[in-house]
Amino acid sequence: MKNWKRTLIAAATCTVLTTGAIAQISDDVVKIGVLVDMNGLYSDLSGIGSVTAARMAVEDFGGTVLGKRIEVVSADHQNKPDIGASITRQWIDREQVDVIVDVPVSSIAFAVQDITRQKNRVFLISSSGSSDLTGKACSPVSVHWTYDTYALSHATGGALLKRGADTWFFITADYAFGHALERDAMAVVKAAAGKVLGTVRHPQDTPDLSSFLLQAQASGAKVIALANAGGDTVNSIKQANEFGITQNQQIVGLLTYISDVHSLGLQNAQGLLLASAFYWDMTDETRAWTKRFLARVNKVPTMPNAGVYGAVTHYLKAIEAAGTDDATKVVQKMKELPINDFFTKNGSVREDGRVMRNIYLFQVKSPFESKYQFDYYKLVATIPAEQAFRPLSEGNCPLIGKATVH
């Protein structure tokens, strides 16, 4: 009789899949940790927008998976790798967080990736861009969801080089992301027989970039390439306009978010070329999702925000399909399932964790061309995933055996 009662209790606390297998959800809850910059120079592109996007994904999924509650927690890493690492460890060791999401700043993402690999937790990267995250530092439990430095460099750099912009000077943020973006963009320039006339590096979150801009101006380069992000990109473009640099040289933000364009205003941003995985005004689906997003946070969604929604949705689908929240099994299922959400159609997760999707090249409209709120971009080109992202054979991801490279 006692054994019969124990069997009933066990059955009552588990979800039985249609295949007859028992679903395994650790701690009876799927806990999602959104790790962002809430108040610093990356808060506009990530921050509350990414937390909101994660909550929207959970609500749209129904609030439960395999009969278990889904919970979203969030924290501010303050753009410091040690704080980001500390939060990640606390979330996993004490609060049983199952997946870390977003994480702007590549140096922080590398720290989080190491911890999640060691502790077998899923890491869904939306805001960080270094292509090394699916290269030499790749992880079996990480998915690089939205964009990376290789795709940005090839989309924007390739377009400019085709237009004859063959001499470049780089102003680079002095941390992992900036270094990777500079490296990947330089490779594009050199492959097209262009010339790099110089490079300078500035500390992250530098309010006065005048000395760096003046060095770039003195080089005479046709393109002044900004290998930075967020507030640093905004300050670079504003100050370049103030110094009149844009009259004779082209300023290019290799990673420019719509939040940056909004901060700059179209008068300062008009004519900029930029690459993005997402723009809110592309389709009826993107417009409908944006309308819901705006109602909650009253800010235009960035591609990292959209990426968080897509990543969380695909993660929950994978848990449902795998019948478990075990990180290794879930990420493997994410790689098997096609990606279809409001802005990605028939995407996929490659063996190295790189999401394969189209990248779009946009040009920022002039004030005269813009007809309604946030009407900022016009589409210049669509770059298919296979052309936008680094070939698997060139990434040096240690997970990839020679037999699987193609």
mmCIF file of C-alpha atoms in Angstrom:
data_model
loop_
_atom_site.group_PDB
_atom_site.id
_atom_site.type_symbol
_atom_site.label_atom_id
_atom_site.label_comp_id
_atom_site.label_asym_id
_atom_site.label_seq_id
_atom_site.Cartn_x
_atom_site.Cartn_y
_atom_site.Cartn_z
ATOM 1 C CA MET A 1 0.000 0.000 0.000
ATOM 2 C CA LYS A 2 2.814 2.423 0.889
ATOM 3 C CA ASN A 3 4.555 1.822 -2.431
ATOM 4 C CA TRP A 4 1.260 2.432 -4.272
ATOM 5 C CA LYS A 5 0.811 5.776 -2.443
ATOM 6 C CA ARG A 6 4.362 6.856 -3.255
ATOM 7 C CA THR A 7 3.710 6.107 -6.920
ATOM 8 C CA LEU A 8 0.591 8.271 -6.893
ATOM 9 C CA ILE A 9 2.439 11.163 -5.245
ATOM 10 C CA ALA A 10 5.273 10.967 -7.752
ATOM 11 C CA ALA A 11 2.841 10.920 -10.666
ATOM 12 C CA ALA A 12 1.041 13.950 -9.286
ATOM 13 C CA THR A 13 4.238 16.015 -9.168
ATOM 14 C CA CYS A 14 5.436 15.232 -12.710
ATOM 15 C CA THR A 15 4.152 16.026 -16.169
ATOM 16 C CA VAL A 16 3.732 12.978 -18.382
ATOM 17 C CA LEU A 17 4.616 13.532 -22.035
ATOM 18 C CA THR A 18 2.591 12.026 -24.839
ATOM 19 C CA THR A 19 5.487 9.627 -25.491
ATOM 20 C CA GLY A 20 5.117 8.219 -21.990
ATOM 21 C CA ALA A 21 8.320 9.806 -20.671
ATOM 22 C CA ILE A 22 8.278 11.869 -17.496
ATOM 23 C CA ALA A 23 9.058 15.578 -17.887
ATOM 24 C CA GLN A 24 11.902 16.752 -15.698
ATOM 25 C CA ILE A 25 11.803 20.373 -14.510
ATOM 26 C CA SER A 26 14.336 21.230 -11.829
ATOM 27 C CA ASP A 27 12.889 22.846 -8.692
ATOM 28 C CA ASP A 28 9.419 22.764 -10.288
ATOM 29 C CA VAL A 29 9.988 26.181 -11.895
ATOM 30 C CA VAL A 30 11.777 27.470 -14.995
ATOM 31 C CA LYS A 31 13.605 30.593 -13.869
ATOM 32 C CA ILE A 32 14.904 33.084 -16.444
ATOM 33 C CA GLY A 33 17.528 35.637 -15.408
ATOM 34 C CA VAL A 34 17.782 38.753 -17.588
ATOM 35 C CA LEU A 35 21.189 40.348 -16.963
ATOM 36 C CA VAL A 36 21.412 43.882 -18.363
ATOM 37 C CA ASP A 37 22.701 47.420 -18.023
ATOM 38 C CA MET A 38 19.862 49.340 -16.375
ATOM 39 C CA ASN A 39 21.367 52.799 -15.945
ATOM 40 C CA GLY A 40 24.585 53.098 -17.972
ATOM 41 C CA LEU A 41 25.577 53.746 -21.566
ATOM 42 C CA TYR A 42 23.932 50.525 -22.819
ATOM 43 C CA SER A 43 20.655 50.892 -20.942
ATOM 44 C CA ASP A 44 18.794 52.313 -23.964
ATOM 45 C CA LEU A 45 19.665 49.351 -26.164
ATOM 46 C CA SER A 46 19.159 46.707 -23.463
ATOM 47 C CA GLY A 47 17.902 47.558 -19.969
ATOM 48 C CA ILE A 48 14.224 47.619 -19.165
ATOM 49 C CA GLY A 49 13.415 46.924 -22.816
ATOM 50 C CA SER A 50 15.041 43.500 -22.642
ATOM 51 C CA VAL A 51 13.406 42.667 -19.309
ATOM 52 C CA THR A 52 10.031 43.646 -20.781
ATOM 53 C CA ALA A 53 10.652 41.558 -23.911
ATOM 54 C CA ALA A 54 11.440 38.482 -21.786
ATOM 55 C CA ARG A 55 8.246 38.957 -19.774
ATOM 56 C CA MET A 56 6.229 39.351 -22.981
ATOM 57 C CA ALA A 57 7.660 36.082 -24.307
ATOM 58 C CA VAL A 58 6.724 34.238 -21.120
ATOM 59 C CA GLU A 59 3.195 35.659 -21.132
ATOM 60 C CA ASP A 60 2.708 34.827 -24.808
ATOM 61 C CA PHE A 61 3.873 31.272 -24.112
ATOM 62 C CA GLY A 62 1.170 30.961 -21.467
ATOM 63 C CA GLY A 63 3.187 31.408 -18.270
ATOM 64 C CA THR A 64 3.951 27.703 -17.850
ATOM 65 C CA VAL A 65 5.930 25.011 -19.630
ATOM 66 C CA LEU A 66 5.358 21.283 -19.097
ATOM 67 C CA GLY A 67 2.904 22.271 -16.391
ATOM 68 C CA LYS A 68 5.486 24.245 -14.418
ATOM 69 C CA ARG A 69 5.576 27.954 -13.687
ATOM 70 C CA ILE A 70 7.964 30.257 -15.572
ATOM 71 C CA GLU A 71 9.545 33.087 -13.601
ATOM 72 C CA VAL A 72 11.588 36.081 -14.815
ATOM 73 C CA VAL A 73 14.163 37.834 -12.606
ATOM 74 C CA SER A 74 16.481 40.663 -13.620
ATOM 75 C CA ALA A 75 19.618 42.444 -12.437
ATOM 76 C CA ASP A 76 21.954 45.277 -13.412
ATOM 77 C CA HIS A 77 25.571 44.243 -14.052
ATOM 78 C CA GLN A 78 26.670 47.920 -14.083
ATOM 79 C CA ASN A 79 28.921 47.160 -17.079
ATOM 80 C CA LYS A 80 31.447 45.438 -14.790
ATOM 81 C CA PRO A 81 32.587 41.848 -15.487
ATOM 82 C CA ASP A 82 33.147 41.061 -11.799
ATOM 83 C CA ILE A 83 29.620 42.171 -10.888
ATOM 84 C CA GLY A 84 28.143 40.290 -13.840
ATOM 85 C CA ALA A 85 30.006 37.131 -12.833
ATOM 86 C CA SER A 86 28.968 37.495 -9.186
ATOM 87 C CA ILE A 87 25.288 37.888 -10.081
ATOM 88 C CA THR A 88 25.476 34.868 -12.391
ATOM 89 C CA ARG A 89 26.982 32.658 -9.689
ATOM 90 C CA GLN A 90 24.432 33.804 -7.110
ATOM 91 C CA TRP A 91 21.557 33.250 -9.495
ATOM 92 C CA ILE A 92 22.686 29.715 -10.311
ATOM 93 C CA ASP A 93 23.973 28.571 -6.905
ATOM 94 C CA ARG A 94 21.383 30.170 -4.608
ATOM 95 C CA GLU A 95 18.365 31.053 -6.724
ATOM 96 C CA GLN A 96 18.298 28.097 -9.143
ATOM 97 C CA VAL A 97 18.172 30.273 -12.275
ATOM 98 C CA ASP A 98 18.057 28.013 -15.340
ATOM 99 C CA VAL A 99 18.990 30.424 -18.123
ATOM 100 C CA ILE A 100 20.852 33.750 -18.366
ATOM 101 C CA VAL A 101 19.581 36.096 -21.080
ATOM 102 C CA ASP A 102 20.813 39.199 -22.979
ATOM 103 C CA VAL A 103 24.033 40.512 -21.309
ATOM 104 C CA PRO A 104 25.373 43.604 -23.077
ATOM 105 C CA VAL A 105 29.196 44.031 -23.005
ATOM 106 C CA SER A 106 31.189 41.184 -24.514
ATOM 107 C CA SER A 107 33.751 41.040 -21.702
ATOM 108 C CA ILE A 108 30.882 40.300 -19.302
ATOM 109 C CA ALA A 109 29.385 37.802 -21.738
ATOM 110 C CA PHE A 110 32.662 35.855 -21.808
ATOM 111 C CA ALA A 111 32.641 35.651 -18.003
ATOM 112 C CA VAL A 112 29.007 34.517 -17.949
ATOM 113 C CA GLN A 113 29.697 31.999 -20.711
ATOM 114 C CA ASP A 114 32.492 30.398 -18.675
ATOM 115 C CA ILE A 115 30.253 30.088 -15.603
ATOM 116 C CA THR A 116 27.233 28.715 -17.449
ATOM 117 C CA ARG A 117 29.456 26.179 -19.220
ATOM 118 C CA GLN A 118 30.863 24.973 -15.885
ATOM 119 C CA LYS A 119 27.490 24.820 -14.175
ATOM 120 C CA ASN A 120 25.419 23.485 -17.087
ATOM 121 C CA ARG A 121 23.041 26.415 -17.452
ATOM 122 C CA VAL A 122 21.765 27.886 -20.707
ATOM 123 C CA PHE A 123 23.117 31.244 -21.898
ATOM 124 C CA LEU A 124 21.121 33.177 -24.533
ATOM 125 C CA ILE A 125 23.192 36.104 -25.825
ATOM 126 C CA SER A 126 21.336 38.997 -27.434
ATOM 127 C CA SER A 127 23.192 42.273 -26.755
ATOM 128 C CA SER A 128 26.849 41.195 -26.806
ATOM 129 C CA GLY A 129 28.451 41.094 -30.229
ATOM 130 C CA SER A 130 31.904 39.508 -30.259
ATOM 131 C CA SER A 131 32.043 36.778 -32.888
ATOM 132 C CA ASP A 132 34.466 34.910 -30.592
ATOM 133 C CA LEU A 133 31.444 33.880 -28.505
ATOM 134 C CA THR A 134 30.731 31.252 -31.160
ATOM 135 C CA GLY A 135 34.371 31.012 -32.216
ATOM 136 C CA LYS A 136 37.251 30.080 -29.955
ATOM 137 C CA ALA A 137 35.112 30.632 -26.808
ATOM 138 C CA CYS A 138 32.018 28.700 -27.990
ATOM 139 C CA SER A 139 29.997 26.690 -25.481
ATOM 140 C CA PRO A 140 27.646 23.698 -25.772
ATOM 141 C CA VAL A 141 25.062 25.514 -23.634
ATOM 142 C CA SER A 142 25.178 28.960 -25.284
ATOM 143 C CA VAL A 143 23.252 30.418 -28.201
ATOM 144 C CA HIS A 144 24.381 33.702 -29.813
ATOM 145 C CA TRP A 145 20.992 34.939 -30.874
ATOM 146 C CA THR A 146 20.820 38.329 -32.555
ATOM 147 C CA TYR A 147 23.963 39.571 -34.362
ATOM 148 C CA ASP A 148 27.748 39.522 -34.137
ATOM 149 C CA THR A 149 30.768 41.559 -35.151
ATOM 150 C CA TYR A 150 31.463 39.450 -38.237
ATOM 151 C CA ALA A 151 27.983 40.060 -39.681
ATOM 152 C CA LEU A 152 28.030 43.773 -38.869
ATOM 153 C CA SER A 153 31.447 44.226 -40.473
ATOM 154 C CA HIS A 154 30.582 42.372 -43.652
ATOM 155 C CA ALA A 155 27.197 44.040 -44.127
ATOM 156 C CA THR A 156 28.225 47.660 -43.553
ATOM 157 C CA GLY A 157 31.865 47.452 -44.557
ATOM 158 C CA GLY A 158 31.133 45.494 -47.700
ATOM 159 C CA ALA A 159 28.551 48.034 -48.865
ATOM 160 C CA LEU A 160 30.882 50.999 -48.325
ATOM 161 C CA LEU A 161 33.827 49.353 -50.066
ATOM 162 C CA LYS A 162 31.659 48.657 -53.107
ATOM 163 C CA ARG A 163 30.942 52.396 -53.212
ATOM 164 C CA GLY A 164 34.650 53.234 -53.373
ATOM 165 C CA ALA A 165 35.209 54.024 -49.676
ATOM 166 C CA ASP A 166 38.590 52.303 -49.613
ATOM 167 C CA THR A 167 40.566 54.134 -46.890
ATOM 168 C CA TRP A 168 39.563 53.651 -43.256
ATOM 169 C CA PHE A 169 40.443 54.909 -39.782
ATOM 170 C CA PHE A 170 39.091 53.103 -36.692
ATOM 171 C CA ILE A 171 37.958 54.621 -33.392
ATOM 172 C CA THR A 172 37.598 51.609 -31.138
ATOM 173 C CA ALA A 173 36.231 50.988 -27.650
ATOM 174 C CA ASP A 174 39.035 49.366 -25.684
ATOM 175 C CA TYR A 175 37.385 46.132 -24.560
ATOM 176 C CA ALA A 176 36.517 42.725 -26.028
ATOM 177 C CA PHE A 177 33.630 43.825 -28.238
ATOM 178 C CA GLY A 178 35.475 46.805 -29.732
ATOM 179 C CA HIS A 179 38.562 44.712 -30.424
ATOM 180 C CA ALA A 180 36.508 42.010 -32.160
ATOM 181 C CA LEU A 181 34.564 44.521 -34.255
ATOM 182 C CA GLU A 182 37.750 46.320 -35.293
ATOM 183 C CA ARG A 183 39.434 43.018 -36.198
ATOM 184 C CA ASP A 184 36.480 41.720 -38.219
ATOM 185 C CA ALA A 185 35.980 45.035 -40.042
ATOM 186 C CA MET A 186 39.690 45.390 -40.824
ATOM 187 C CA ALA A 187 39.632 41.949 -42.394
ATOM 188 C CA VAL A 188 36.793 43.047 -44.695
ATOM 189 C CA VAL A 189 38.681 46.205 -45.715
ATOM 190 C CA LYS A 190 41.912 44.371 -46.438
ATOM 191 C CA ALA A 191 40.159 41.571 -48.345
ATOM 192 C CA ALA A 192 38.743 44.230 -50.687
ATOM 193 C CA ALA A 193 42.206 45.783 -51.199
ATOM 194 C CA GLY A 194 41.300 48.770 -49.043
ATOM 195 C CA LYS A 195 43.707 50.462 -46.662
ATOM 196 C CA VAL A 196 43.545 51.036 -42.913
ATOM 197 C CA LEU A 197 45.256 54.370 -42.260
ATOM 198 C CA GLY A 198 45.181 54.130 -38.495
ATOM 199 C CA THR A 199 43.341 53.182 -35.339
ATOM 200 C CA VAL A 200 42.910 54.662 -31.857
ATOM 201 C CA ARG A 201 41.303 53.107 -28.816
ATOM 202 C CA HIS A 202 39.288 54.846 -26.141
ATOM 203 C CA PRO A 203 38.099 53.707 -22.709
ATOM 204 C CA GLN A 204 34.526 52.511 -22.439
ATOM 205 C CA ASP A 205 32.057 55.300 -21.583
ATOM 206 C CA THR A 206 34.213 58.232 -22.726
ATOM 207 C CA PRO A 207 32.231 61.508 -22.819
ATOM 208 C CA ASP A 208 34.865 63.544 -24.670
ATOM 209 C CA LEU A 209 36.066 61.857 -27.853
ATOM 210 C CA SER A 210 37.471 64.993 -29.500
ATOM 211 C CA SER A 211 41.125 63.932 -29.465
ATOM 212 C CA PHE A 212 40.290 60.602 -31.125
ATOM 213 C CA LEU A 213 38.073 62.238 -33.738
ATOM 214 C CA LEU A 214 40.713 64.823 -34.595
ATOM 215 C CA GLN A 215 43.275 62.079 -35.169
ATOM 216 C CA ALA A 216 40.824 60.359 -37.489
ATOM 217 C CA GLN A 217 40.165 63.626 -39.316
ATOM 218 C CA ALA A 218 43.884 64.267 -39.767
ATOM 219 C CA SER A 219 44.354 60.832 -41.354
ATOM 220 C CA GLY A 220 42.305 61.904 -44.371
ATOM 221 C CA ALA A 221 40.551 58.509 -44.442
ATOM 222 C CA LYS A 222 37.352 58.364 -46.454
ATOM 223 C CA VAL A 223 35.679 56.351 -43.676
ATOM 224 C CA ILE A 224 35.928 56.930 -39.942
ATOM 225 C CA ALA A 225 34.681 53.631 -38.531
ATOM 226 C CA LEU A 226 33.301 53.546 -34.997
ATOM 227 C CA ALA A 227 33.969 50.193 -33.366
ATOM 228 C CA ASN A 228 32.043 51.108 -30.231
ATOM 229 C CA ALA A 229 28.431 51.014 -29.080
ATOM 230 C CA GLY A 230 25.623 52.727 -27.212
ATOM 231 C CA GLY A 231 26.470 56.048 -25.600
ATOM 232 C CA ASP A 232 29.991 55.978 -27.027
ATOM 233 C CA THR A 233 28.621 55.756 -30.576
ATOM 234 C CA VAL A 234 26.136 58.557 -29.922
ATOM 235 C CA ASN A 235 28.842 60.846 -28.506
ATOM 236 C CA SER A 236 31.203 60.045 -31.392
ATOM 237 C CA ILE A 237 28.655 60.985 -34.055
ATOM 238 C CA LYS A 238 27.437 64.101 -32.235
ATOM 239 C CA GLN A 239 30.961 65.415 -31.769
ATOM 240 C CA ALA A 240 31.962 64.556 -35.343
ATOM 241 C CA ASN A 241 29.051 66.711 -36.527
ATOM 242 C CA GLU A 242 30.038 69.527 -34.176
ATOM 243 C CA PHE A 243 33.607 69.535 -35.548
ATOM 244 C CA GLY A 244 32.388 69.499 -39.159
ATOM 245 C CA ILE A 245 34.156 66.194 -39.810
ATOM 246 C CA THR A 246 31.113 64.722 -41.546
ATOM 247 C CA GLN A 247 31.345 67.319 -44.323
ATOM 248 C CA ASN A 248 34.404 65.640 -45.848
ATOM 249 C CA GLN A 249 34.591 62.169 -44.302
ATOM 250 C CA GLN A 250 31.978 59.484 -43.752
ATOM 251 C CA ILE A 251 31.279 58.463 -40.178
ATOM 252 C CA VAL A 252 30.114 54.863 -39.859
ATOM 253 C CA GLY A 253 28.808 53.294 -36.673
ATOM 254 C CA LEU A 254 29.602 49.623 -37.234
ATOM 255 C CA LEU A 255 27.065 48.857 -34.516
ATOM 256 C CA THR A 256 24.331 51.476 -34.468
ATOM 257 C CA TYR A 257 21.036 50.779 -32.729
ATOM 258 C CA ILE A 258 17.746 52.518 -33.377
ATOM 259 C CA SER A 259 18.011 53.868 -29.830
ATOM 260 C CA ASP A 260 21.212 55.629 -30.921
ATOM 261 C CA VAL A 261 19.454 57.150 -33.933
ATOM 262 C CA HIS A 262 16.636 58.302 -31.669
ATOM 263 C CA SER A 263 19.111 59.945 -29.287
ATOM 264 C CA LEU A 264 20.999 61.610 -32.130
ATOM 265 C CA GLY A 265 17.916 62.851 -33.968
ATOM 266 C CA LEU A 266 17.567 62.532 -37.727
ATOM 267 C CA GLN A 267 19.334 65.839 -38.318
ATOM 268 C CA ASN A 268 22.558 64.341 -36.966
ATOM 269 C CA ALA A 269 22.000 60.724 -38.017
ATOM 270 C CA GLN A 270 20.628 61.152 -41.553
ATOM 271 C CA GLY A 271 22.475 59.193 -44.219
ATOM 272 C CA LEU A 272 24.149 56.750 -41.818
ATOM 273 C CA LEU A 273 24.462 53.199 -43.096
ATOM 274 C CA LEU A 274 23.888 50.523 -40.482
ATOM 275 C CA ALA A 275 23.337 46.780 -40.233
ATOM 276 C CA SER A 276 20.623 45.256 -38.088
ATOM 277 C CA ALA A 277 18.841 41.950 -37.556
ATOM 278 C CA PHE A 278 15.581 43.770 -36.760
ATOM 279 C CA TYR A 279 13.650 46.924 -37.560
ATOM 280 C CA TRP A 280 10.256 47.517 -36.055
ATOM 281 C CA ASP A 281 8.619 48.765 -39.284
ATOM 282 C CA MET A 282 9.394 45.800 -41.568
ATOM 283 C CA THR A 283 6.141 43.799 -41.507
ATOM 284 C CA ASP A 284 2.668 43.724 -39.999
ATOM 285 C CA GLU A 285 3.978 41.280 -37.372
ATOM 286 C CA THR A 286 6.896 43.499 -36.321
ATOM 287 C CA ARG A 287 4.579 46.519 -36.149
ATOM 288 C CA ALA A 288 1.995 44.667 -34.047
ATOM 289 C CA TRP A 289 4.643 43.418 -31.599
ATOM 290 C CA THR A 290 6.161 46.898 -31.377
ATOM 291 C CA LYS A 291 2.780 48.405 -30.588
ATOM 292 C CA ARG A 292 2.453 46.051 -27.606
ATOM 293 C CA PHE A 293 6.037 46.757 -26.532
ATOM 294 C CA LEU A 294 5.551 50.545 -26.733
ATOM 295 C CA ALA A 295 2.461 50.314 -24.559
ATOM 296 C CA ARG A 296 4.626 48.902 -21.764
ATOM 297 C CA VAL A 297 7.863 50.877 -21.923
ATOM 298 C CA ASN A 298 7.197 53.833 -24.256
ATOM 299 C CA LYS A 299 10.452 53.381 -26.163
ATOM 300 C CA VAL A 300 11.228 52.010 -29.601
ATOM 301 C CA PRO A 301 12.461 48.385 -29.402
ATOM 302 C CA THR A 302 16.057 47.643 -30.363
ATOM 303 C CA MET A 303 17.309 44.497 -32.049
ATOM 304 C CA PRO A 304 18.592 43.142 -28.681
ATOM 305 C CA ASN A 305 15.101 43.628 -27.206
ATOM 306 C CA ALA A 306 13.525 41.744 -30.107
ATOM 307 C CA GLY A 307 16.255 39.130 -29.832
ATOM 308 C CA VAL A 308 15.490 38.520 -26.151
ATOM 309 C CA TYR A 309 11.846 37.859 -26.996
ATOM 310 C CA GLY A 310 12.796 35.440 -29.776
ATOM 311 C CA ALA A 311 15.464 33.650 -27.721
ATOM 312 C CA VAL A 312 13.223 33.129 -24.691
ATOM 313 C CA THR A 313 10.370 31.892 -26.883
ATOM 314 C CA HIS A 314 12.600 29.380 -28.685
ATOM 315 C CA TYR A 315 14.108 28.240 -25.370
ATOM 316 C CA LEU A 316 10.668 27.501 -23.935
ATOM 317 C CA LYS A 317 9.652 25.628 -27.101
ATOM 318 C CA ALA A 318 12.813 23.548 -26.744
ATOM 319 C CA ILE A 319 12.041 22.683 -23.113
ATOM 320 C CA GLU A 320 8.578 21.581 -24.170
ATOM 321 C CA ALA A 321 9.977 19.442 -26.986
ATOM 322 C CA ALA A 322 12.834 17.973 -24.916
ATOM 323 C CA GLY A 323 10.694 17.239 -21.866
ATOM 324 C CA THR A 324 13.361 18.680 -19.570
ATOM 325 C CA ASP A 325 15.092 21.929 -18.620
ATOM 326 C CA ASP A 326 18.528 20.267 -18.569
ATOM 327 C CA ALA A 327 20.769 22.809 -20.309
ATOM 328 C CA THR A 328 22.650 20.464 -22.632
ATOM 329 C CA LYS A 329 19.492 18.723 -23.823
ATOM 330 C CA VAL A 330 17.564 21.967 -24.243
ATOM 331 C CA VAL A 331 20.248 23.662 -26.335
ATOM 332 C CA GLN A 332 20.535 20.541 -28.480
ATOM 333 C CA LYS A 333 16.781 20.721 -29.056
ATOM 334 C CA MET A 334 17.071 24.442 -29.870
ATOM 335 C CA LYS A 335 19.516 23.439 -32.612
ATOM 336 C CA GLU A 336 17.050 20.904 -34.000
ATOM 337 C CA LEU A 337 13.964 23.141 -34.060
ATOM 338 C CA PRO A 338 13.448 25.827 -36.735
ATOM 339 C CA ILE A 339 13.148 29.418 -35.506
ATOM 340 C CA ASN A 340 9.902 31.138 -36.378
ATOM 341 C CA ASP A 341 8.813 34.224 -34.486
ATOM 342 C CA PHE A 342 7.572 37.709 -35.297
ATOM 343 C CA PHE A 343 10.833 38.806 -36.947
ATOM 344 C CA THR A 344 12.769 35.639 -37.781
ATOM 345 C CA LYS A 345 11.397 33.171 -40.311
ATOM 346 C CA ASN A 346 12.914 29.733 -40.879
ATOM 347 C CA GLY A 347 16.019 30.596 -38.902
ATOM 348 C CA SER A 348 18.203 27.970 -37.268
ATOM 349 C CA VAL A 349 20.795 27.496 -34.532
ATOM 350 C CA ARG A 350 24.070 26.232 -35.975
ATOM 351 C CA GLU A 351 26.297 23.651 -34.275
ATOM 352 C CA ASP A 352 28.513 26.375 -32.791
ATOM 353 C CA GLY A 353 25.511 28.172 -31.244
ATOM 354 C CA ARG A 354 25.282 30.874 -33.931
ATOM 355 C CA VAL A 355 21.716 31.733 -34.946
ATOM 356 C CA MET A 356 21.476 31.919 -38.729
ATOM 357 C CA ARG A 357 19.103 34.617 -39.966
ATOM 358 C CA ASN A 358 19.036 37.431 -42.489
ATOM 359 C CA ILE A 359 20.862 40.668 -41.716
ATOM 360 C CA TYR A 360 19.557 43.929 -43.167
ATOM 361 C CA LEU A 361 21.451 46.985 -44.362
ATOM 362 C CA PHE A 362 19.582 50.235 -43.706
ATOM 363 C CA GLN A 363 20.166 53.903 -44.318
ATOM 364 C CA VAL A 364 18.872 56.484 -41.872
ATOM 365 C CA LYS A 365 16.247 58.784 -43.358
ATOM 366 C CA SER A 366 16.448 62.558 -43.451
ATOM 367 C CA PRO A 367 13.971 64.579 -41.354
ATOM 368 C CA PHE A 368 12.111 65.356 -44.591
ATOM 369 C CA GLU A 369 11.750 61.656 -45.491
ATOM 370 C CA SER A 370 10.436 60.597 -42.076
ATOM 371 C CA LYS A 371 6.626 60.605 -42.018
ATOM 372 C CA TYR A 372 5.645 59.286 -38.565
ATOM 373 C CA GLN A 373 7.039 58.404 -35.137
ATOM 374 C CA PHE A 374 10.178 56.233 -35.294
ATOM 375 C CA ASP A 375 10.088 56.220 -39.121
ATOM 376 C CA TYR A 376 13.869 56.214 -39.239
ATOM 377 C CA TYR A 377 15.157 53.624 -41.725
ATOM 378 C CA LYS A 378 14.953 52.739 -45.389
ATOM 379 C CA LEU A 379 16.019 49.264 -46.480
ATOM 380 C CA VAL A 380 19.100 49.160 -48.701
ATOM 381 C CA ALA A 381 19.831 45.423 -48.906
ATOM 382 C CA THR A 382 18.951 42.052 -47.411
ATOM 383 C CA ILE A 383 21.965 39.829 -46.714
ATOM 384 C CA PRO A 384 21.122 36.107 -46.456
ATOM 385 C CA ALA A 385 22.399 34.337 -43.356
ATOM 386 C CA GLU A 386 24.945 32.262 -45.254
ATOM 387 C CA GLN A 387 26.559 35.447 -46.582
ATOM 388 C CA ALA A 388 26.187 37.521 -43.420
ATOM 389 C CA PHE A 389 27.742 35.193 -40.850
ATOM 390 C CA ARG A 390 31.179 33.625 -40.644
ATOM 391 C CA PRO A 391 31.446 30.159 -42.197
ATOM 392 C CA LEU A 392 31.485 27.389 -39.624
ATOM 393 C CA SER A 393 34.856 26.204 -40.912
ATOM 394 C CA GLU A 394 36.507 29.546 -40.084
ATOM 395 C CA GLY A 395 35.323 30.010 -36.497
ATOM 396 C CA ASN A 396 37.728 27.685 -34.664
ATOM 397 C CA CYS A 397 34.965 26.579 -32.299
ATOM 398 C CA PRO A 398 36.415 23.595 -30.386
ATOM 399 C CA LEU A 399 32.998 21.904 -30.357
ATOM 400 C CA ILE A 400 33.140 21.425 -34.113
ATOM 401 C CA GLY A 401 34.943 18.332 -35.377
ATOM 402 C CA LYS A 402 36.461 18.389 -38.831
ATOM 403 C CA ALA A 403 33.898 15.873 -40.003
ATOM 404 C CA THR A 404 31.007 18.249 -39.209
ATOM 405 C CA VAL A 405 32.476 21.356 -40.833
ATOM 406 C CA HIS A 406 30.933 22.247 -44.152
#
